[in-house]
PDB file of C-alpha atoms in Angstrom:
ATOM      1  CA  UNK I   1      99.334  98.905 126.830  1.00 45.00           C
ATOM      2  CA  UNK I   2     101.158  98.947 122.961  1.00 49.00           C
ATOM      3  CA  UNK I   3     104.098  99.568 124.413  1.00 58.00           C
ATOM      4  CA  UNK I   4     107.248  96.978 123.691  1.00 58.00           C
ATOM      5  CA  UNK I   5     109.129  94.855 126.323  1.00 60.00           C
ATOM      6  CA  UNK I   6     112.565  95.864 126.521  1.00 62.00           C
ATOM      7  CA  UNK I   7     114.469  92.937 125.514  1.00 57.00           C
ATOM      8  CA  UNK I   8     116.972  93.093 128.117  1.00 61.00           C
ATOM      9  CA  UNK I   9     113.864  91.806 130.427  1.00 60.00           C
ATOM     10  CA  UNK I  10     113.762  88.922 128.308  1.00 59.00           C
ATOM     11  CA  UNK I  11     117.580  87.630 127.667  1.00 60.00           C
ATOM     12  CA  UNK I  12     117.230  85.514 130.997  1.00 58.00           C
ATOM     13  CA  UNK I  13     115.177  82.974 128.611  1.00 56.00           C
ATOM     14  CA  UNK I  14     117.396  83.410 125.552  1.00 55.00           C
ATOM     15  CA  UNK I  15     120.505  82.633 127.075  1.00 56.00           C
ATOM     16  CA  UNK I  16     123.420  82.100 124.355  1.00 51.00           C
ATOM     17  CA  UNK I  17     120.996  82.675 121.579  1.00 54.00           C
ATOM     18  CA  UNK I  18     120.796  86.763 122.123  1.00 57.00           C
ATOM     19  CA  UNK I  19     122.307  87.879 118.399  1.00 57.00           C
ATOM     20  CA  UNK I  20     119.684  85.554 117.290  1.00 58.00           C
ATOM     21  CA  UNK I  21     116.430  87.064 119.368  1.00 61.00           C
ATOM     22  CA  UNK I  22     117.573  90.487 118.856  1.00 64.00           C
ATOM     23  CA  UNK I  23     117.279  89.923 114.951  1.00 64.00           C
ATOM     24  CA  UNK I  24     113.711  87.870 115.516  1.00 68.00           C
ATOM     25  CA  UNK I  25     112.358  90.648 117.999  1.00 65.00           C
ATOM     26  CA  UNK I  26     113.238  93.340 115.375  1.00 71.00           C
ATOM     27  CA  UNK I  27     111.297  91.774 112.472  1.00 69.00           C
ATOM     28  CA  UNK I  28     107.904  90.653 115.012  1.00 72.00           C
ATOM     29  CA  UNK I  29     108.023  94.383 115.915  1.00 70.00           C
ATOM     30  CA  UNK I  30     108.261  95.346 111.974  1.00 70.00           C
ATOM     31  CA  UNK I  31     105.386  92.676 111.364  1.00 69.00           C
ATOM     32  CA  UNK I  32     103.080  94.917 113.235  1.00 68.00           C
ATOM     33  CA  UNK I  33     100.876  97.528 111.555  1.00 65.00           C
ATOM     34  CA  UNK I  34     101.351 100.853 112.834  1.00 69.00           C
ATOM     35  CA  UNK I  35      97.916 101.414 113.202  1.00 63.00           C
ATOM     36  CA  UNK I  36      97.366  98.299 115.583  1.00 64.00           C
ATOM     37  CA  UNK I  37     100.406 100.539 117.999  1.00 67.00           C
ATOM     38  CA  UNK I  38      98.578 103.167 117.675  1.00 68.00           C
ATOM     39  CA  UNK I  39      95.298 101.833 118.745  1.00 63.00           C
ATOM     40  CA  UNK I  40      96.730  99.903 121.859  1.00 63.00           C
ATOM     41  CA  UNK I  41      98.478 102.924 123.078  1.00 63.00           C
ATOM     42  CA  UNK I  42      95.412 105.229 122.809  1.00 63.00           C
ATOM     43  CA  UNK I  43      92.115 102.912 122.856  1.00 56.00           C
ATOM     44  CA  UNK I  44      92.734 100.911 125.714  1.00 52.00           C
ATOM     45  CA  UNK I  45      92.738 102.074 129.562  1.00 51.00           C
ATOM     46  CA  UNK I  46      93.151 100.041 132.637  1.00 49.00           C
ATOM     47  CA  UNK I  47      90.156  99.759 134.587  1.00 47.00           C
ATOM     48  CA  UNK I  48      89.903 101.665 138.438  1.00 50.00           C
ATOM     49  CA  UNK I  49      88.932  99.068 140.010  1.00 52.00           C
ATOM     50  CA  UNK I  50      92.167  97.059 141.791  1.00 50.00           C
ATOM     51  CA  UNK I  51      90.346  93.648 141.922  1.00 49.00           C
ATOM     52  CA  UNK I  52      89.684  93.527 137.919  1.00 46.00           C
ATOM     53  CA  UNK I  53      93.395  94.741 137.723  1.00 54.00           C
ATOM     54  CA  UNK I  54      93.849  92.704 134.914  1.00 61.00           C
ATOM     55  CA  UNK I  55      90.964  93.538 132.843  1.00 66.00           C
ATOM     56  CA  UNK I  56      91.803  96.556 129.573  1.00 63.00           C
ATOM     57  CA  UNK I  57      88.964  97.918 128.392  1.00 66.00           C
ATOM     58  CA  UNK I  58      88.930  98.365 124.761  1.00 62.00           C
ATOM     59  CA  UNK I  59      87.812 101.026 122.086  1.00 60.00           C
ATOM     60  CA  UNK I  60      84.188  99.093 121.885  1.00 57.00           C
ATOM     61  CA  UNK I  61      83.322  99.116 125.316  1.00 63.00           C
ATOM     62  CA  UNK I  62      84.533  95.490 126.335  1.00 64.00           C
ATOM     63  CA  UNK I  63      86.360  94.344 129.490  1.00 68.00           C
ATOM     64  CA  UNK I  64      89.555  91.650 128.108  1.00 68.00           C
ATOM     65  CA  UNK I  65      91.640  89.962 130.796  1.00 71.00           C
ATOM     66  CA  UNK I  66      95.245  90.229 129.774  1.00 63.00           C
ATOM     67  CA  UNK I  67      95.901  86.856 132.075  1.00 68.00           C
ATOM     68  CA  UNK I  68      93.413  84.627 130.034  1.00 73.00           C
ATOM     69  CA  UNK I  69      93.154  86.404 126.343  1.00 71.00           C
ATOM     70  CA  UNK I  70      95.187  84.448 123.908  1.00 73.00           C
ATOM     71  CA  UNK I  71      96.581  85.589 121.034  1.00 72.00           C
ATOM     72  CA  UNK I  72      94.223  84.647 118.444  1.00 74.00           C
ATOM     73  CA  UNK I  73      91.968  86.630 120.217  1.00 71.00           C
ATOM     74  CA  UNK I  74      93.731  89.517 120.368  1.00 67.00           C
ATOM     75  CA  UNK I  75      94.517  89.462 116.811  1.00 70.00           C
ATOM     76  CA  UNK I  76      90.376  88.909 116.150  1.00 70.00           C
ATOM     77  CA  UNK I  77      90.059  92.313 118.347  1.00 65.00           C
ATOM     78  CA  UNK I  78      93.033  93.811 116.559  1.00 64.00           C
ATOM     79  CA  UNK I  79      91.600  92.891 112.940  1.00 63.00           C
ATOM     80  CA  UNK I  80      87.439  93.949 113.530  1.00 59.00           C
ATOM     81  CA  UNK I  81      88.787  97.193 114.511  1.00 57.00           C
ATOM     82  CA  UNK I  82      88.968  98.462 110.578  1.00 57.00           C
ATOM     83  CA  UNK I  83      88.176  96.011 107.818  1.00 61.00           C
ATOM     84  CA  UNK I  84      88.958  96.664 104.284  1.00 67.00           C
ATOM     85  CA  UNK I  85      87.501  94.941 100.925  1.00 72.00           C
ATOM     86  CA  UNK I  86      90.295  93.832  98.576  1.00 77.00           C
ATOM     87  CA  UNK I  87      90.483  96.043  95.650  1.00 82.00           C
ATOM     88  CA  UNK I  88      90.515  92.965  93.656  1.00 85.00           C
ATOM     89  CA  UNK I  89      86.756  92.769  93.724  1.00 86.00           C
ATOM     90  CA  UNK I  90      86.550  95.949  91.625  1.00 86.00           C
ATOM     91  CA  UNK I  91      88.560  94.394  88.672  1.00 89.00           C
ATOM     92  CA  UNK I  92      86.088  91.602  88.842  1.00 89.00           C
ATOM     93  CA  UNK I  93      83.003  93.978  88.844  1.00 86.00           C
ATOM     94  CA  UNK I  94      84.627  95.506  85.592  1.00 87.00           C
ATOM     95  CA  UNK I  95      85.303  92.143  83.946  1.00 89.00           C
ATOM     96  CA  UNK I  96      82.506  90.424  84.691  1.00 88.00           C
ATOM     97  CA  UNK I  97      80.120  93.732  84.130  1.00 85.00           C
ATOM     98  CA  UNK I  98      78.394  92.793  86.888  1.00 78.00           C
ATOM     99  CA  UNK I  99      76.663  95.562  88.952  1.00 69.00           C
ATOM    100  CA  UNK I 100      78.365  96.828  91.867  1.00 62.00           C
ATOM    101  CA  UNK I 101      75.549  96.335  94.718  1.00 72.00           C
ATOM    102  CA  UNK I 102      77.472  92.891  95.021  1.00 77.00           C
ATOM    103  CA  UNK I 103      77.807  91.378  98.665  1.00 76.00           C
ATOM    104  CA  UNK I 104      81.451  90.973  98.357  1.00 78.00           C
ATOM    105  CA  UNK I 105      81.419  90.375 102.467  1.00 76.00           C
ATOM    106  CA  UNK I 106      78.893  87.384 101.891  1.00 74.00           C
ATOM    107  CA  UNK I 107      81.247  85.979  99.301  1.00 76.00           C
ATOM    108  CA  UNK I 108      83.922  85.949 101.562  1.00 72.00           C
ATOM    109  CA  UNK I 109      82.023  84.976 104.641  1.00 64.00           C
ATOM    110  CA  UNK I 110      80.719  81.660 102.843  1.00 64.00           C
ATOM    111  CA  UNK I 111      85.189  80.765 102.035  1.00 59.00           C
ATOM    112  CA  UNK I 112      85.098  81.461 106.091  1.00 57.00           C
ATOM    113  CA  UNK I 113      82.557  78.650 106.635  1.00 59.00           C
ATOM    114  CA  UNK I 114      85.012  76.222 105.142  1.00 63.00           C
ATOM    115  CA  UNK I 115      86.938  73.861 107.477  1.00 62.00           C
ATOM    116  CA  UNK I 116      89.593  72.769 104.464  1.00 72.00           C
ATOM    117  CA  UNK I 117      92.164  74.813 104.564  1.00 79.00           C
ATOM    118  CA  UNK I 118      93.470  74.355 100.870  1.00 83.00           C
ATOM    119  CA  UNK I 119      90.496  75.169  99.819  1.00 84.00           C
ATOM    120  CA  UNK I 120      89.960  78.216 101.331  1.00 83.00           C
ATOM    121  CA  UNK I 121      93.662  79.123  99.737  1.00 87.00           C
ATOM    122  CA  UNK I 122      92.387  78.089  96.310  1.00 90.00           C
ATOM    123  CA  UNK I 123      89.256  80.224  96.766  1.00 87.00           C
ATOM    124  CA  UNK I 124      91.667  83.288  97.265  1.00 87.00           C
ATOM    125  CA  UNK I 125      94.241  82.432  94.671  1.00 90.00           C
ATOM    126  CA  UNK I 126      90.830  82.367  92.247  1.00 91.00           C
ATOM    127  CA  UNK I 127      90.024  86.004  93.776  1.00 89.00           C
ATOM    128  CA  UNK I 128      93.180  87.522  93.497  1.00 90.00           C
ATOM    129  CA  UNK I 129      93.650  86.019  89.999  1.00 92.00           C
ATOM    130  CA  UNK I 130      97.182  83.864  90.864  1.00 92.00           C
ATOM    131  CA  UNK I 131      96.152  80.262  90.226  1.00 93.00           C
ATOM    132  CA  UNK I 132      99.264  78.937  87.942  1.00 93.00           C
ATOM    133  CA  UNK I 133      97.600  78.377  84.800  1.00 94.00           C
ATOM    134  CA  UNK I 134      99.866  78.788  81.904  1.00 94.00           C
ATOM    135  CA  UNK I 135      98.267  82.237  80.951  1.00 95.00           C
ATOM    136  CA  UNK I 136      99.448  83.252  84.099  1.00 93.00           C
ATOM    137  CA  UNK I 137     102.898  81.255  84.552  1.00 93.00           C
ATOM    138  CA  UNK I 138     103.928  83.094  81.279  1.00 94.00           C
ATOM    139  CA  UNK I 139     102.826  86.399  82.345  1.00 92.00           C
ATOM    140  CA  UNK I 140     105.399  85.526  85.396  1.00 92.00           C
ATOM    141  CA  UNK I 141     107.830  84.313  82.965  1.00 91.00           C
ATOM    142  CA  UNK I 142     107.765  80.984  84.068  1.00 91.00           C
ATOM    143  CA  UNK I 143     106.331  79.576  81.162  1.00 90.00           C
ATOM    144  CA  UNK I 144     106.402  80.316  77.388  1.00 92.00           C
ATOM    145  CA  UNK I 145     103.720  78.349  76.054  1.00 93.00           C
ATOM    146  CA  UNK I 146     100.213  79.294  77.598  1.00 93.00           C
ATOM    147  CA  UNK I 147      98.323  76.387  75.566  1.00 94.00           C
ATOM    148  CA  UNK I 148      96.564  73.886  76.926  1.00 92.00           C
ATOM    149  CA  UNK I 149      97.665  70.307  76.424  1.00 88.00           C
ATOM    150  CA  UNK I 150      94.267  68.383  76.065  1.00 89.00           C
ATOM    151  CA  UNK I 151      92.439  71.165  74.043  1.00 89.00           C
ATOM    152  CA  UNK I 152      94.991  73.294  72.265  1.00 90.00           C
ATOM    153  CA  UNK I 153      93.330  76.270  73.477  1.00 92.00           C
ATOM    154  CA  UNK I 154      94.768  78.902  76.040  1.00 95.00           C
ATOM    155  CA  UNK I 155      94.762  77.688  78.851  1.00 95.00           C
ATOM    156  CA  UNK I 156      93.375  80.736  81.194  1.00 96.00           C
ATOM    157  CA  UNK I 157      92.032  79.801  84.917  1.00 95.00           C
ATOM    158  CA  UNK I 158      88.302  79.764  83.851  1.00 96.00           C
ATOM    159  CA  UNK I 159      89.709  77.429  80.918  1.00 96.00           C
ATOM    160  CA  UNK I 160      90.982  75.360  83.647  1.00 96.00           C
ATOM    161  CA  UNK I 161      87.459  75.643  85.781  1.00 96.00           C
ATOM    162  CA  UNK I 162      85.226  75.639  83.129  1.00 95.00           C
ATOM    163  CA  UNK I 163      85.928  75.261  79.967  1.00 94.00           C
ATOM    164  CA  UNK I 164      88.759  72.356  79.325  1.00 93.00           C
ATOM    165  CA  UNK I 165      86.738  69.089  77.171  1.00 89.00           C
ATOM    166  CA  UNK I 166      88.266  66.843  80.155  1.00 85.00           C
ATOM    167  CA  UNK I 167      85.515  68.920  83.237  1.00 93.00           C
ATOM    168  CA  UNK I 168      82.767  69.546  81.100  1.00 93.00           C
ATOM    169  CA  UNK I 169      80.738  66.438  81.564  1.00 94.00           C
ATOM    170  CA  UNK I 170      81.494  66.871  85.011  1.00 96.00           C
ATOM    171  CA  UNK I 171      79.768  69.875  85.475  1.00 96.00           C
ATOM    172  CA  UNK I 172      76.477  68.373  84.078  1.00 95.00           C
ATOM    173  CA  UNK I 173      76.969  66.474  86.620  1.00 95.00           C
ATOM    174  CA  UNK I 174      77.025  68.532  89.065  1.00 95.00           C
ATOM    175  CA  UNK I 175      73.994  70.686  87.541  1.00 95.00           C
ATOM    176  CA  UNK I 176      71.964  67.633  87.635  1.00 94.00           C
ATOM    177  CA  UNK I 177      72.716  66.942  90.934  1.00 93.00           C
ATOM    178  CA  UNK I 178      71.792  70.863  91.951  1.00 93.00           C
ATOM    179  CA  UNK I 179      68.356  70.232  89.847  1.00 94.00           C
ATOM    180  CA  UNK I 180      67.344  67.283  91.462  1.00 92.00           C
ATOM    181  CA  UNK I 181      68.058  68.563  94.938  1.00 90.00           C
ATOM    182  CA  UNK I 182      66.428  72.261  94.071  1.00 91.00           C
ATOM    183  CA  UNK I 183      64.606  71.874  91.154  1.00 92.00           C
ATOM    184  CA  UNK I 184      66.883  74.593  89.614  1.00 92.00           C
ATOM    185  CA  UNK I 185      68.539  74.253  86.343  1.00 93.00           C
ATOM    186  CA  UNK I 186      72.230  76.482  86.831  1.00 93.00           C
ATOM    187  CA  UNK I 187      74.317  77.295  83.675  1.00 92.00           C
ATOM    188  CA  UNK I 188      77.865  77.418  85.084  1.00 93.00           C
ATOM    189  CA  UNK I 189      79.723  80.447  83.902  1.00 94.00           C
ATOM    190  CA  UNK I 190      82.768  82.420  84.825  1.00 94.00           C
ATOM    191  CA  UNK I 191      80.023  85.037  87.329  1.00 91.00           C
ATOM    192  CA  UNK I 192      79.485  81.926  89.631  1.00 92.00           C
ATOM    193  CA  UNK I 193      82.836  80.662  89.853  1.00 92.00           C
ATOM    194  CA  UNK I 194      83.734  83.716  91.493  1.00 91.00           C
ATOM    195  CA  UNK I 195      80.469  85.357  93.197  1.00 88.00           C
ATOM    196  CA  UNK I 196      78.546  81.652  93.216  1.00 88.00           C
ATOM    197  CA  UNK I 197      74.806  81.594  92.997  1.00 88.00           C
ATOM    198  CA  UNK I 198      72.261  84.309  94.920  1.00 86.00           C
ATOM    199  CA  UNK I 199      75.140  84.514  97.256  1.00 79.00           C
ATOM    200  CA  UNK I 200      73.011  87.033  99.602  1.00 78.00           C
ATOM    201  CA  UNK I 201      70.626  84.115 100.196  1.00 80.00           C
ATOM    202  CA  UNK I 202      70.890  81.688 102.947  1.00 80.00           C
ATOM    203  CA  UNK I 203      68.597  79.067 101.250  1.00 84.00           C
ATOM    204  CA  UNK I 204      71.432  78.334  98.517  1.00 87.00           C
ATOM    205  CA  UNK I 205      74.096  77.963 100.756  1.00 85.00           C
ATOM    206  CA  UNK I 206      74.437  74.474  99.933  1.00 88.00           C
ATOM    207  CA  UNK I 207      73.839  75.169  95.876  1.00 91.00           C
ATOM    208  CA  UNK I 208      77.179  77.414  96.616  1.00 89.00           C
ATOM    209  CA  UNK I 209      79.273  74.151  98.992  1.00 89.00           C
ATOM    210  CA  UNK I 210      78.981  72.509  95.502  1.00 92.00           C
ATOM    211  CA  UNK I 211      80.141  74.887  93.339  1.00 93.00           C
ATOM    212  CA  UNK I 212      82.850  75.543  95.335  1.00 92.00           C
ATOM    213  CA  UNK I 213      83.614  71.882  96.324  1.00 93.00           C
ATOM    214  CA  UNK I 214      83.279  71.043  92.319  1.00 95.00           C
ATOM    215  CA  UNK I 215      86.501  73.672  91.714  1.00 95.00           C
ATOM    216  CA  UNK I 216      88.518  72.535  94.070  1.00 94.00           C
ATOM    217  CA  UNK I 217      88.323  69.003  92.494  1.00 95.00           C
ATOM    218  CA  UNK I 218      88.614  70.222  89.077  1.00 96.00           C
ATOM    219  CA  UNK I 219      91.760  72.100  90.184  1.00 95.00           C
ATOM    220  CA  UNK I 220      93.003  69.626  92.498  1.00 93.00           C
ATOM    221  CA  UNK I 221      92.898  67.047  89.635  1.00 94.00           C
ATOM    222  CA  UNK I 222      94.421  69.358  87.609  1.00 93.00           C
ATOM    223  CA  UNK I 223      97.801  69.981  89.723  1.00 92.00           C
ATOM    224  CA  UNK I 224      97.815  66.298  89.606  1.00 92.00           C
ATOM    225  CA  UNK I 225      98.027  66.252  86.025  1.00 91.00           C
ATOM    226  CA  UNK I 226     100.506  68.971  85.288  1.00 89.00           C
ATOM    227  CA  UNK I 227     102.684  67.340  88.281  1.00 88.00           C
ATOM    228  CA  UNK I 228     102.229  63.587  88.662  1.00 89.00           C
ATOM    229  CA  UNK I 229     100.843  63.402  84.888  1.00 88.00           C
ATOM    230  CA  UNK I 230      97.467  61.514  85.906  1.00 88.00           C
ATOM    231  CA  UNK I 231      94.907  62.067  83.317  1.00 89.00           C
ATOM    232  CA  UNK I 232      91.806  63.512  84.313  1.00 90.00           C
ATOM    233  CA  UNK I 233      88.471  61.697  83.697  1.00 92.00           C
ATOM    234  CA  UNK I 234      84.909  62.519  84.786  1.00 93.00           C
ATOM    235  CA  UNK I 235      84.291  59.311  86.965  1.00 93.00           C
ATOM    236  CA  UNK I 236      87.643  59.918  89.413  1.00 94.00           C
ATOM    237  CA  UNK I 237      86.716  63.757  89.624  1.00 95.00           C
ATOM    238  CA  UNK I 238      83.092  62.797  90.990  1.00 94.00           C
ATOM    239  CA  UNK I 239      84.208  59.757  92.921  1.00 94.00           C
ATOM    240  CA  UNK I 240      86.383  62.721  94.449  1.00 94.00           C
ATOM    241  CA  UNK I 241      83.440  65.554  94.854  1.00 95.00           C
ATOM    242  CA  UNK I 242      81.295  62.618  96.174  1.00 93.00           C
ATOM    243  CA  UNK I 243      83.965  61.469  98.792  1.00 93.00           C
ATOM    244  CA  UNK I 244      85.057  65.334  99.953  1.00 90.00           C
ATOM    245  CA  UNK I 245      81.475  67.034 100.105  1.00 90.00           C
ATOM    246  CA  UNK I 246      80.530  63.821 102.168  1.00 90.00           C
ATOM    247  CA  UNK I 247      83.345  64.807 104.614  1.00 87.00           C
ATOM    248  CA  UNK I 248      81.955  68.360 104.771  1.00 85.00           C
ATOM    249  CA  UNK I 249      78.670  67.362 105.411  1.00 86.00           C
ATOM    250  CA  UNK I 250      79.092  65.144 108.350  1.00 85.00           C
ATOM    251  CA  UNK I 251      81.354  67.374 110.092  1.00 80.00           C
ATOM    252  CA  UNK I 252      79.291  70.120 109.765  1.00 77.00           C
ATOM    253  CA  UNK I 253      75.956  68.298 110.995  1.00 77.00           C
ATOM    254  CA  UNK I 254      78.170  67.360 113.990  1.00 75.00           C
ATOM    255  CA  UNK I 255      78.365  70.558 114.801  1.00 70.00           C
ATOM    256  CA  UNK I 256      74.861  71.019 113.673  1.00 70.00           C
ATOM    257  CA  UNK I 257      75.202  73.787 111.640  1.00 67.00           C
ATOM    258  CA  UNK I 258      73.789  72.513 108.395  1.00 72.00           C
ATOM    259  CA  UNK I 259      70.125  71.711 108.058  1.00 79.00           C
ATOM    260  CA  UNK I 260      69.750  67.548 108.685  1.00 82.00           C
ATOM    261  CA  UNK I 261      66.812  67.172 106.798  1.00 83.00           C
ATOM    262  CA  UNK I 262      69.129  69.288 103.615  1.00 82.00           C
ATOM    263  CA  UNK I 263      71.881  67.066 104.659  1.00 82.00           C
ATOM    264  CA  UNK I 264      70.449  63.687 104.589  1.00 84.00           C
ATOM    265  CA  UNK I 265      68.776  64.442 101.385  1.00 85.00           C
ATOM    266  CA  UNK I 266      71.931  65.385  99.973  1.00 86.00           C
ATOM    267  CA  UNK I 267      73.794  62.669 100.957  1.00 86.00           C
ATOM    268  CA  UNK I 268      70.574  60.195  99.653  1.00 87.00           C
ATOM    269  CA  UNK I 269      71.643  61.089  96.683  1.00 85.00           C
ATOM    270  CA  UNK I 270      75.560  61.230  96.409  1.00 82.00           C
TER     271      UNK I 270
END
């Protein structure tokens, strides 16, 4: 009903560790927006009827039972209620002058379809403009030297994505592969690393799974090589893409959401 359990109710499972829970219970009950309190306390009702005692019905109209509803499903309820765009995306409308009729939502729905987890955190480092490339490790006074090693030109994150001599063949690559699959010849540029390719459209999802797959190498590799000093060639980073999008694939046409026929022609040709 939003409102919080005393914790006296709950020191019979703390036991000796009290000081500690009190400090823990303190900061979970700061963690929580004060707009999600508000809506519990004045969306939700119990229901009249005593046999669905445990049922809340919420601000949409649906029936939760309290006994069964976990809390990732709580949060899901908590987090639909009001959804924001990241202000982020209006930098990137300004930089990349592209017009603002964007579907920002189907950008970030297509990261959501994504089972690997880094990758999804490397898609939002790209959007909110902290991957540590040297540009940026100097503007966070990490660095002092924002040139790039291989190219001796500054080394900015589409630099690192697009532009460094070592990925360049590799993205031909990967436009080949797109042509031969779609019959559609795709100049990468800085637009698609961050919005992809007809993004709107359904019918280039896949064209979009390779960009995005083809990033993640090219920045995977490239950790390697700042951390573990492995130089970066264009035969490991496909051997890579080839091995990872084939991982993606078959998962996803287990849980047949991907078109087979797509699929199979896909892998035909990795």
């Amino acid at each position: 009903n939003g409102r919080w359990v005393d914790p006296v109710h709950l020191n019979y499972f703390v036991g000796n560790q009290q000081q500690m829970f009190h400090f823990e219970f303190t900061k979970i009950k700061k963690a929580f927006p004060p707009q999600w309190i508000h809506a519990l306390r004045n969306n939700n009702k119990r229901t009249d009827d005593p046999k669905e005692s445990s049922l809340i019905e919420i601000a949409t109209g649906d029936l939760i039972d309290v006994n069964t509803t976990n809390a990732k499903q709580y949060y899901s309820l908590l987090v639909g209620e009001k959804q924001f765009m990241p202000s982020v995306i209006y930098y990137w409308e300004e930089v990349l002058q592209v017009n603002t009729d964007i579907d920002w939502k189907a950008v970030l729905f297509i990261f959501g379809r994504i089972f690997y987890n880094k990758l999804k955190q490397f898609n939002f480092k790209i959007l909110h403009k902290i991957i540590p490339s040297k540009t940026n490790l100097c503007k966070w006074k990490i660095l002092i030297d924002d040139i790039c090693s291989t190219c001796n030109q500054k080394e900015t994150t589409f630099h690192i994505l697009l532009y460094c001599k070592n990925i360049t063949q590799f993205w031909s690559i990967l436009t080949n592969l797109i042509y031969n699959l779609y019959k559609l010849k795709i100049d990468m540029n800085e637009t698609k690393v961050i919005i992809g390719y007809e993004i709107k459209s359904s019918k280039f999802h896949m064209i979009n799974i390779i960009i995005i797959f083809g990033q993640y190498v090219i920045y995977k590799n490239y950790l390697r090589k700042c951390f573990e000093k492995v130089k970066i060639n264009t035969r490991m980073l496909y051997n890579e893409f080839k091995s990872t999008l084939k991982t993606f694939i078959r998962y996803k046409l287990d849980q047949n959401i991907l078109s087979p026929l797509e699929c199979t022609q896909i892998l035909d040709i990795l």
